[in-house]
XYZ file of C-alpha atoms in Angstrom:
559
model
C -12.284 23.409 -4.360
C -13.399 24.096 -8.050
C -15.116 22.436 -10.315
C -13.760 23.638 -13.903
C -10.017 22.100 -13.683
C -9.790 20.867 -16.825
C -10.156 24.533 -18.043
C -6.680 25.227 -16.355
C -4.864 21.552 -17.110
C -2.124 21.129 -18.865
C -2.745 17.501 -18.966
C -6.242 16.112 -20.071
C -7.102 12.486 -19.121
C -10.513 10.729 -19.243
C -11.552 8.108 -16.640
C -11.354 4.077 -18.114
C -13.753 3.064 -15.079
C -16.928 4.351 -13.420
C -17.526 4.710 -9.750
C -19.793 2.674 -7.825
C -22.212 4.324 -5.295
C -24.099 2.835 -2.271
C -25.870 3.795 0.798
C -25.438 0.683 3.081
C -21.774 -0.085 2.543
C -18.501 -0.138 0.329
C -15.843 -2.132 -0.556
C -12.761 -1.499 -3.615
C -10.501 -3.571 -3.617
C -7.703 -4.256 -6.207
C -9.911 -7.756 -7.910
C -13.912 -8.101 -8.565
C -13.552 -11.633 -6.014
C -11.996 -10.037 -3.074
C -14.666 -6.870 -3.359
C -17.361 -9.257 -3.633
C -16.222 -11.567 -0.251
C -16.276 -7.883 1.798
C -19.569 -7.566 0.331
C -20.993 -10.740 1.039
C -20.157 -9.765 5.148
C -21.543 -6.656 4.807
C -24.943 -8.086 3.700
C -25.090 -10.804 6.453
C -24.783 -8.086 8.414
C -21.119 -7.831 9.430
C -19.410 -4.080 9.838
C -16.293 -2.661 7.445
C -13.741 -4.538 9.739
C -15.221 -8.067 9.044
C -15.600 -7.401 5.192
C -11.807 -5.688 5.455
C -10.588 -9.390 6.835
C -12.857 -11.092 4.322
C -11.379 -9.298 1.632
C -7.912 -9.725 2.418
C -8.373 -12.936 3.144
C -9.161 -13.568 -0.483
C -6.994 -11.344 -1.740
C -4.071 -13.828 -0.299
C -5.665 -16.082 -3.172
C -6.765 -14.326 -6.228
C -3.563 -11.595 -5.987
C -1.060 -13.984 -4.547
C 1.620 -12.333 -6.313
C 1.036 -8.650 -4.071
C -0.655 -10.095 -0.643
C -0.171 -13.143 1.508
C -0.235 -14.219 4.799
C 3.487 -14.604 5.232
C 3.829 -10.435 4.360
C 3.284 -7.726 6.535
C 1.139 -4.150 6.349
C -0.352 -0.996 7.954
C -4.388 -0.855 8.785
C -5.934 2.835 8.998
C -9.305 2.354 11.361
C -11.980 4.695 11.860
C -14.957 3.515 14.497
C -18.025 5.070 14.935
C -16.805 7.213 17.378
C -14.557 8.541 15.367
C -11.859 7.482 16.561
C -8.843 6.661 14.607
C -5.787 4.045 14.948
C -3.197 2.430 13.005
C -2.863 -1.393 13.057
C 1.149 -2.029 12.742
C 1.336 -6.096 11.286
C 4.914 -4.859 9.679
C 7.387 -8.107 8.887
C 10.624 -7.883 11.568
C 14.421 -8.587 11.213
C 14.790 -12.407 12.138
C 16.566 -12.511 15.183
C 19.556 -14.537 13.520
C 20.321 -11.630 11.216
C 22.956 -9.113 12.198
C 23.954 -6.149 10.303
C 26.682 -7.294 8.094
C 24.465 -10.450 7.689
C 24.648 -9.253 4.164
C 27.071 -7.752 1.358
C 25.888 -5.089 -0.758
C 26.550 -5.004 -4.079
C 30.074 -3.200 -4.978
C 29.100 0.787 -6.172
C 25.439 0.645 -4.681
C 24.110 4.194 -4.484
C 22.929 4.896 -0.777
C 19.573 3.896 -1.634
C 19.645 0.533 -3.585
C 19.886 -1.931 -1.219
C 21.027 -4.987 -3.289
C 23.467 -7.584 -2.179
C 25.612 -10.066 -3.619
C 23.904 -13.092 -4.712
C 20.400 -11.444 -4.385
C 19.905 -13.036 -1.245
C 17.697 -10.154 0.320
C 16.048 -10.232 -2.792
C 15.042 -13.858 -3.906
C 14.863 -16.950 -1.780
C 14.470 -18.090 1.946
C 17.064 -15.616 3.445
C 14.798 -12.803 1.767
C 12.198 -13.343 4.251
C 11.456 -11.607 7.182
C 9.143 -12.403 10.256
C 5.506 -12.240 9.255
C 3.334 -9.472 10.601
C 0.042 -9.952 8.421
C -1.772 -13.175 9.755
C -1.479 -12.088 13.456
C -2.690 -8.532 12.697
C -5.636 -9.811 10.529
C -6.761 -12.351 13.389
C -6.320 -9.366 16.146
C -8.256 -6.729 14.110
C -11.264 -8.768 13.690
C -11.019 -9.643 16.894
C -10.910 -6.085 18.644
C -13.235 -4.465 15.987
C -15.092 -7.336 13.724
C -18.522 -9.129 14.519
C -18.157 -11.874 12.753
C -16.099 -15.474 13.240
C -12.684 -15.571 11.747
C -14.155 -18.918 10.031
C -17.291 -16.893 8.767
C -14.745 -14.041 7.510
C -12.623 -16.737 5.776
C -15.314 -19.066 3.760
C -14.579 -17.233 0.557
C -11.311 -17.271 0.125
C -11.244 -21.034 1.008
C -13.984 -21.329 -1.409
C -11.558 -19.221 -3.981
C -8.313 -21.661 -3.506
C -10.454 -24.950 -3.351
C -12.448 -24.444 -6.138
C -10.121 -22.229 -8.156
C -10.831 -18.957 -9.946
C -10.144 -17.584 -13.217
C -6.715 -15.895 -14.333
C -7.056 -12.199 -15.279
C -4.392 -10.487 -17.772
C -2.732 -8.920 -14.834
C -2.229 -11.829 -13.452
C -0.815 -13.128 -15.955
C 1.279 -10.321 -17.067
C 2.868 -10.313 -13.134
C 3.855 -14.031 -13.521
C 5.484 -13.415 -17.147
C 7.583 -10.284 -15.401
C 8.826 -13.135 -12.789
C 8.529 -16.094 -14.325
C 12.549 -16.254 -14.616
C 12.704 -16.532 -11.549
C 9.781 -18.751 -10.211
C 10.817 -21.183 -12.620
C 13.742 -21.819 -9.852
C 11.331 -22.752 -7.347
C 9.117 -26.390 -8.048
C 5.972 -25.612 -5.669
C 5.566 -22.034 -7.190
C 6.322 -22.791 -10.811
C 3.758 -26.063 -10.383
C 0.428 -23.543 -9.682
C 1.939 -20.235 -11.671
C 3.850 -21.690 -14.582
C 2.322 -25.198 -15.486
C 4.232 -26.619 -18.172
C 6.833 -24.048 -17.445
C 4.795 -21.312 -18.848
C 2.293 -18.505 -17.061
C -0.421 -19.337 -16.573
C -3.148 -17.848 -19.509
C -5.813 -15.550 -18.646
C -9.116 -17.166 -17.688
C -7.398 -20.007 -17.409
C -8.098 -21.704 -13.508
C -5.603 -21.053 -10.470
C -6.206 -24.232 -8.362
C -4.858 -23.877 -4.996
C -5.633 -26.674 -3.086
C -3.001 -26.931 -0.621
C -3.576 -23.171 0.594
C -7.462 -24.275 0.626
C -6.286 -26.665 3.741
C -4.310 -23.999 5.085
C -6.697 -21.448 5.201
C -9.090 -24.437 6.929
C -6.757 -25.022 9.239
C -6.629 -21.034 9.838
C -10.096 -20.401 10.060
C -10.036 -23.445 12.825
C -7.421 -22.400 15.328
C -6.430 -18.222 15.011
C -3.064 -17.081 14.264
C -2.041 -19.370 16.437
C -1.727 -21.754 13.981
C 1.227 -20.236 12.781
C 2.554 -18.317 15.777
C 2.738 -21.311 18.179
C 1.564 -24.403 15.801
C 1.921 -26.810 13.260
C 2.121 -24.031 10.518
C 5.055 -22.003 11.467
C 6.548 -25.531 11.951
C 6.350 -26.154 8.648
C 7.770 -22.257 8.229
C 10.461 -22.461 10.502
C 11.485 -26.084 9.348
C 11.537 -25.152 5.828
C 13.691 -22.131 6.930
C 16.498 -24.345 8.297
C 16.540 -26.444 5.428
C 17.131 -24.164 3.221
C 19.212 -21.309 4.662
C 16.319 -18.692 5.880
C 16.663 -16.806 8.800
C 13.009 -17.316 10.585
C 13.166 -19.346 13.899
C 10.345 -20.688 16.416
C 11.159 -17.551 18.841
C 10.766 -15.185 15.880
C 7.139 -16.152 15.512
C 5.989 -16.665 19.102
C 7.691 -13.400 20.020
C 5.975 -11.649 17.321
C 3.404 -8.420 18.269
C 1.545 -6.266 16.656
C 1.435 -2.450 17.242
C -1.166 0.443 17.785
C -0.344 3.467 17.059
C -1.880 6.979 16.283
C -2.204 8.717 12.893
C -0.126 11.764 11.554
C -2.015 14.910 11.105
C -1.606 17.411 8.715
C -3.777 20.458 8.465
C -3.920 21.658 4.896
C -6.041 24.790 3.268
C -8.908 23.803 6.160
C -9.026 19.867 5.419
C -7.113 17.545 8.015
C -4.795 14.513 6.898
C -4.542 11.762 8.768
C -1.874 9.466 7.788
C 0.245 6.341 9.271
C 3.412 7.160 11.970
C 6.480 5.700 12.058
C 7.963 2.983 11.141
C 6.077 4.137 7.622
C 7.989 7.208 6.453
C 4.715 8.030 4.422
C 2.712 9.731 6.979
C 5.077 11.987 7.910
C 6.503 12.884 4.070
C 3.029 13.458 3.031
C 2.431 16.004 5.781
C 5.711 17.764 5.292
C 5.028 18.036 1.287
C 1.550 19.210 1.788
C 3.154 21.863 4.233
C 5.451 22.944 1.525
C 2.292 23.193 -1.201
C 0.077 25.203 0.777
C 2.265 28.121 0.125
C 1.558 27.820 -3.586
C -2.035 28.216 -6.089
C -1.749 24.661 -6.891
C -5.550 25.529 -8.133
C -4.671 28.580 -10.552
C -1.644 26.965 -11.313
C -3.509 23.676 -12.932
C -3.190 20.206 -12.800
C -0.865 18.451 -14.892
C 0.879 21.919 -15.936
C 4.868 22.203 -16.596
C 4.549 24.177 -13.296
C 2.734 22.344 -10.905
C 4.732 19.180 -11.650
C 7.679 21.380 -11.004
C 6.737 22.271 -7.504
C 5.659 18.264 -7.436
C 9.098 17.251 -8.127
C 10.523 19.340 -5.816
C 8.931 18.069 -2.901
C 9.465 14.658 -3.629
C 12.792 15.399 -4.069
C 13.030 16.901 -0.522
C 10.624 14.223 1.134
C 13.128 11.422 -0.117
C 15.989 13.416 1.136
C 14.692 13.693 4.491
C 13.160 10.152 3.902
C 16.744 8.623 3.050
C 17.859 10.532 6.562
C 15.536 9.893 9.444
C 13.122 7.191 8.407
C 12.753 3.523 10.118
C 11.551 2.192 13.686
C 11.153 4.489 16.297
C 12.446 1.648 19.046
C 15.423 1.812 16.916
C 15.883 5.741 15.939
C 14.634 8.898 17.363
C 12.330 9.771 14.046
C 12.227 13.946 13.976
C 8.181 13.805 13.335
C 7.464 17.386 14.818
C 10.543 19.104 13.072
C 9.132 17.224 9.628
C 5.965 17.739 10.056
C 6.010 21.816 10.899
C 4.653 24.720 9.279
C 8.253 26.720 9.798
C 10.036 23.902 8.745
C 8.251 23.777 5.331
C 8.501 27.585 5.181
C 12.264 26.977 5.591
C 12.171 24.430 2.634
C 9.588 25.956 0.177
C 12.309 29.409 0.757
C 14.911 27.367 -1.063
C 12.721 26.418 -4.024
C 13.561 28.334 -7.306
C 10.136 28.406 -9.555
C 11.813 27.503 -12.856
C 14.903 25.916 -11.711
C 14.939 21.870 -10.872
C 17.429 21.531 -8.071
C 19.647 18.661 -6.029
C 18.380 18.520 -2.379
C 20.207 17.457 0.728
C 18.285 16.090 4.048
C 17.009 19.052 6.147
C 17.474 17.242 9.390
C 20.307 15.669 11.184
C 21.660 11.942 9.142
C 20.677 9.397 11.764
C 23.680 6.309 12.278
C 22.822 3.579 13.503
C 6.392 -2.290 -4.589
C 4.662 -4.697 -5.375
C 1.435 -4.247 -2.794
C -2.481 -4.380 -2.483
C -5.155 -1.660 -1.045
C -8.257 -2.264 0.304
C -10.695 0.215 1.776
C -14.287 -0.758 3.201
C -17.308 1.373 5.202
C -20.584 0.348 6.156
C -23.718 2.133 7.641
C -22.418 2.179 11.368
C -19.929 4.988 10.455
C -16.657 2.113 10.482
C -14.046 2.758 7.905
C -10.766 0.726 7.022
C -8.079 1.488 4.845
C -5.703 -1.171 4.758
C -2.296 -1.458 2.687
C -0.567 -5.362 2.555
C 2.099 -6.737 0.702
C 4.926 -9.860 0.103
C 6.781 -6.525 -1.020
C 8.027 -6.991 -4.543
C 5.575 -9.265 -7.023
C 5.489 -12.882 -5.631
C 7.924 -11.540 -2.841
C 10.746 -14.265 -2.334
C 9.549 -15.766 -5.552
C 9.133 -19.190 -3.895
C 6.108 -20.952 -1.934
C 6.440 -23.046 1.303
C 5.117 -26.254 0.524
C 3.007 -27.742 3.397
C 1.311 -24.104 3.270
C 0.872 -23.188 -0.372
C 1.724 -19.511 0.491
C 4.317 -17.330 -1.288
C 6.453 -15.746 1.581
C 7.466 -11.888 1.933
C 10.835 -10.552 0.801
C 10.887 -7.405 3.103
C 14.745 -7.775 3.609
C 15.223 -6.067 0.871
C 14.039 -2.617 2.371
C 16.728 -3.041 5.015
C 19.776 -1.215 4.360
C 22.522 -4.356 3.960
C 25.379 -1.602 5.243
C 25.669 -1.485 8.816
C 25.522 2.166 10.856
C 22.601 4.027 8.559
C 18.724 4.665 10.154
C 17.383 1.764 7.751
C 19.957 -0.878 8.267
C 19.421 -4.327 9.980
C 18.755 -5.200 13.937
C 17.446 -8.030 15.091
C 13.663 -7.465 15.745
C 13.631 -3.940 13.691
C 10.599 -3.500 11.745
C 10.593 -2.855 8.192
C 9.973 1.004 7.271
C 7.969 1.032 4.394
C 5.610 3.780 2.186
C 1.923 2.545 2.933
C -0.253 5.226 2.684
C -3.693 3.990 4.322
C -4.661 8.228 4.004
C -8.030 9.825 5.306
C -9.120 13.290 5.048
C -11.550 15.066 6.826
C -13.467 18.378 6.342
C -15.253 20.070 9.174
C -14.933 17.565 11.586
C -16.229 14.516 9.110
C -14.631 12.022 7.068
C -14.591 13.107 3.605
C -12.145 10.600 1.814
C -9.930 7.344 2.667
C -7.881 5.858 0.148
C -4.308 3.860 -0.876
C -2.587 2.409 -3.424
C 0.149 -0.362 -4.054
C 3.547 0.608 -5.434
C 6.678 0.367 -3.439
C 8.356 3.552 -3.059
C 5.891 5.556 -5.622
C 2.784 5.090 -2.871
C 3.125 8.023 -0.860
C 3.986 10.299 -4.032
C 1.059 8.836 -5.494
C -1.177 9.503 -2.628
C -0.097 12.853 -1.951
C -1.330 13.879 -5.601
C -4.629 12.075 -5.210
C -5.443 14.143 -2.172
C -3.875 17.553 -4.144
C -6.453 16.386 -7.209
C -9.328 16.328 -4.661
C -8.475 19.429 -2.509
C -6.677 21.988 -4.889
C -7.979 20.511 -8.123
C -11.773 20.038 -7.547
C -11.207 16.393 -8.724
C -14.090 13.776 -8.553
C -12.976 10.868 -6.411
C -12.967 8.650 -10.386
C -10.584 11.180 -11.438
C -8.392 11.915 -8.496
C -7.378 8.445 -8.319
C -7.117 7.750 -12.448
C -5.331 11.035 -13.046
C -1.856 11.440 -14.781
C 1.094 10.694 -11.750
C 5.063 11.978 -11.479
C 7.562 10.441 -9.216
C 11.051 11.142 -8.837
C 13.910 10.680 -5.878
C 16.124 12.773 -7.156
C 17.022 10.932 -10.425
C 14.899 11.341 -13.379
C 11.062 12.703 -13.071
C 9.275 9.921 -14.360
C 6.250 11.241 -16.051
C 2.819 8.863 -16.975
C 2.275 9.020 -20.825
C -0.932 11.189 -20.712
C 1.277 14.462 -19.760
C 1.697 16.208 -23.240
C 4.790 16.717 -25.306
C 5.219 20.063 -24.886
C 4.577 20.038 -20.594
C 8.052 17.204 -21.124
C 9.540 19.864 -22.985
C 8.587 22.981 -21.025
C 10.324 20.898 -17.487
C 13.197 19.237 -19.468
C 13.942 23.323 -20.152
C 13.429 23.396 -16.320
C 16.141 21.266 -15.441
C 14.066 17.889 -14.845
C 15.884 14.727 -16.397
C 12.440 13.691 -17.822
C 11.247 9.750 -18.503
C 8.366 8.839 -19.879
C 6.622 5.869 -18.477
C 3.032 3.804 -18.491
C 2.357 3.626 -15.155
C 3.784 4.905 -11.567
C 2.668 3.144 -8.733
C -0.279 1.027 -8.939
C -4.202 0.709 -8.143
C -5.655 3.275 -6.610
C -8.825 2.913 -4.754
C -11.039 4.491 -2.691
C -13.821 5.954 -1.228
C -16.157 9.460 -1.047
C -18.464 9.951 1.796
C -21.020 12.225 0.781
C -23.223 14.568 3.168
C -25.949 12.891 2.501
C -24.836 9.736 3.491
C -24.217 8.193 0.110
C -20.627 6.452 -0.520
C -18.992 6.843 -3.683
C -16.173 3.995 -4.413
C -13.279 3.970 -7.072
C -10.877 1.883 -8.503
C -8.210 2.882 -11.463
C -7.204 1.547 -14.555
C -3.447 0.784 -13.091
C -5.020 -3.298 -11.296
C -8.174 -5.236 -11.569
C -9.533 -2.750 -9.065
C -13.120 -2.787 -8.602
C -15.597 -1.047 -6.056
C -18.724 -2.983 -5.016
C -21.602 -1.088 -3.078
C -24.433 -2.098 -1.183
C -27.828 -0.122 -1.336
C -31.628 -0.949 -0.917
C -32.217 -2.328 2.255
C -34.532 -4.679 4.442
C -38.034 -4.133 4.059
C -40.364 -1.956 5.606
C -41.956 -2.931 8.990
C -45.079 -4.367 8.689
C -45.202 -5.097 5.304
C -47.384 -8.343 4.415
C -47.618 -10.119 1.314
C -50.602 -12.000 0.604
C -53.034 -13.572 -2.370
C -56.690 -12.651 -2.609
């Protein structure tokens, strides 16, 4: 690591936000309400996992349009013992869906999945089989301390009582509000008077508020085997969705290990299969260590080359062998190699953007939130969640007040390819729940929302810390790229003449404000201090806890 970066850059930034520190606890999370709920366990003396739940819980209400309880997502847990496991609450392919349920849109490319009528895309038959609520209840469970109706008093507080609007809020429903106008429950809370709502203006939620009541009552199995996913499955039927009684009370979550990737002396532990992010991130890092990423700079015409052309790989390997492992044999050890990343990296040409093709054998047959919490007991969680795109099917369930998932659109609509549709298939997504360790201890653990731009994203926060000498602030505000193959899509802060200098390269570059979205996470400093950070991309904000109870013995008393 160094600590003088910015005297090699070739792209200069400065931080918008500031970093919280604490010695008792953290929690970022992408709004100041959620943050505070975590908090507000961890100082009745609850552990990370039961501020995790707290803050997702509320989340669900004051960032409906990227979380809910009728979405799906990937938990990264590290106990005391340091131990580590991945929580698998992914959404699953309805068990009335086939693969030709769908028709793809005439001329699709191979990896736009869009069908005729949007139907995987907008409405009931979007929806998939909700992981999120049954993962949530099971976590705290296992790993929490606290009561599921202790964990959930703020975000019933939060609906009931209503909160203000922020900006972003408000600038997510004006990118949808086309199509929530459509829908009567959704427009009635998000678009009163068919317009967004304004900013500081109050989101009352009432009918969630008696939902989450009911939750906080009787478990997941409210909706899993009750009156709730009555109301779900009914309103399916009704109106053409695919989600039926057996698709709920079959439902199960999954534990699985982490992916590790050993890289300049730090490990990387990431999340397996059916995420595709773990393993990409590994291989890429593979590729990298064979280059000064360090002498080479951050933000420089160069080092976004070599970016560029690992992402470009990644997603062609991605594209090939990515989904379910009950479904496909995923090639994790052959991606995840040293000699296969030698093998790549040899094909690379240093000033030369290139077209890449998978490296392993074709197998046949963005809109999210990120949470991470620690406390004093040495628990960490790093949690990714999501409807998928912003207000997912872009309609709520009335009877629940909850805006449903639309993770049918990550499924392939074209039958025979290793991301298309099976009954019961889990989605494959690009959560990136990452951790990184140095000498044995956790150094790092951090995520970010934003479809297929999270693992990218993540992979240069952890090259910012590690090869750059980054503070945690300004590995996770820095300057991204992303590309698939198509244009490199640049942030604005990279200069004119870096543009220049990779457009000479070969790189069809595109200039945009933002790739991927809010970053957070947090440091874990030798001394036992915890740094948190949030980015300017979401209402991110990290919340610490420090000071403590007070000293044993201590009297207070009036001559």
């Amino acid at each position: 690591m160094t600590s003088n970066w910015r005297d090699r850059a070739g792209t200069d930034f400065h931080c918008q936000k500031q970093p919280a520190s604490s010695s008792r606890g953290m929690v970022v999370s992408n709004h100041p309400l959620a943050s505070a709920a975590g908090v507000e366990m961890l100082a009745a003396g609850g552990n990370a996992i039961d501020a995790a739940i707290a803050t997702l819980f509320t989340l669900t209400v004051v960032e409906p349009m990227m979380v809910g309880i009728i979405g799906g997502g990937m938990a990264h847990i590290r106990l005391a013992d340091g131990s580590h496991r991945f929580i698998d609450g992914q959404s699953t392919v309805p068990s009335a869906v086939r693969p030709d349920t769908y028709t793809s849109k005439p001329g699709s490319a191979h990896d736009v999945f869009d069908t005729i009528g949007d139907e995987n895309l907008n409405g009931p038959k979007a929806v998939a089989v909700p992981g999120s609520l049954k993962a949530w209840c099971e976590t705290l469970h296992r790993f929490g301390t606290m009561s599921l109706a202790d964990v959930m008093q703020p975000a019933i507080k939060h609906a009931a009582r209503g909160y203000a609007a922020t900006p972003y809020l408000h600038e997510c429903i004006s990118d949808c509000a086309d199509e929530m106008r459509k829908d009567k429950a959704i427009s009635a809370i998000y678009l009163p008077g068919g317009m967004p709502i304004k900013p500081g203006e109050r989101v009352m939620q009432s009918e969630y508020a008696e939902t989450l009541t009911y939750i906080a009552q009787h478990g997941e199995a409210a909706l899993y085997q009750g009156p709730l996913g009555d109301i779900l499955v009914d309103y399916m039927k009704a109106n053409g969705g695919f989600i039926a009684r057996e698709d709920l009370t079959s439902y199960k979550t999954v534990e699985r290990q982490p992916v590790r990737a050993d890289y300049r002396g730090w490990v990387i532990l990431g999340p397996p299969p059916p995420a595709a992010s773990g393993v990409h991130i590994a291989q890429m890092l593979n590729i990298l260590e064979g280059y000064d990423i360090a002498e080479l700079g951050f933000g420089t015409a160069e080092t976004i080359h070599y970016l560029a052309e690992v992402l470009k790989i990644a997603f062609a390997d991605r594209a090939a062998a990515s989904g379910d492992p009950d479904f496909i044999n995923v090639p994790v050890e052959r991606l995840t190699s040293k000699a296969y990343a030698d093998e790549r990296r040899g094909a690379i040409d240093s000033t030369r953007a290139q077209k890449w093709g998978a490296g392993v054998q074709q197998l046949e047959g963005a809109h999210t939130t990120h949470m991470t919490a620690a406390d004093a007991f040495g628990n960490v969680i790093a949690t990714t969640q999501t409807i998928n795109n912003l207000f997912g099917a872009k309609i709520m369930i009335p009877g629940l007040g909850t805006v449903p998932n639309n993770y049918m659109n990550l499924y392939d609509p074209r039958p025979g390819h290793a991301l298309s549709l099976a009954p019961g298939k889990r989605v494959t997504t690009s959560m990136s729940p990452m951790m990184a360790l140095r000498d044995g201890k956790l150094a790092y653990a951090l995520g970010l929302p934003g479809g297929k731009r999270i693992f990218p994203s993540a992979l240069q926060a952890l090259v910012n810390l590690i090869d750059h000498g980054m503070s945690l602030q300004e590995a996770v505000e820095a300057p991204r790229v992303w590309t698939e193959g198509n244009a490199l899509e640049v942030e604005l802060a990279v200069p004119d003449n870096v543009r220049a200098k990779l457009t000479s390269f070969g790189h069809k570059v595109l200039a945009v404000p933002t790739v991927a979205g809010g970053m957070n996470g947090i440091q874990f400093h030798d001394d036992g201090r915890m740094s948190g950070a949030a980015c300017w991309r979401a209402d991110g904000t990290p919340i610490g806890m420090a000071g403590g109870l007070a000293r044993a013995g201590v009297r207070f008393g009036l001559a």
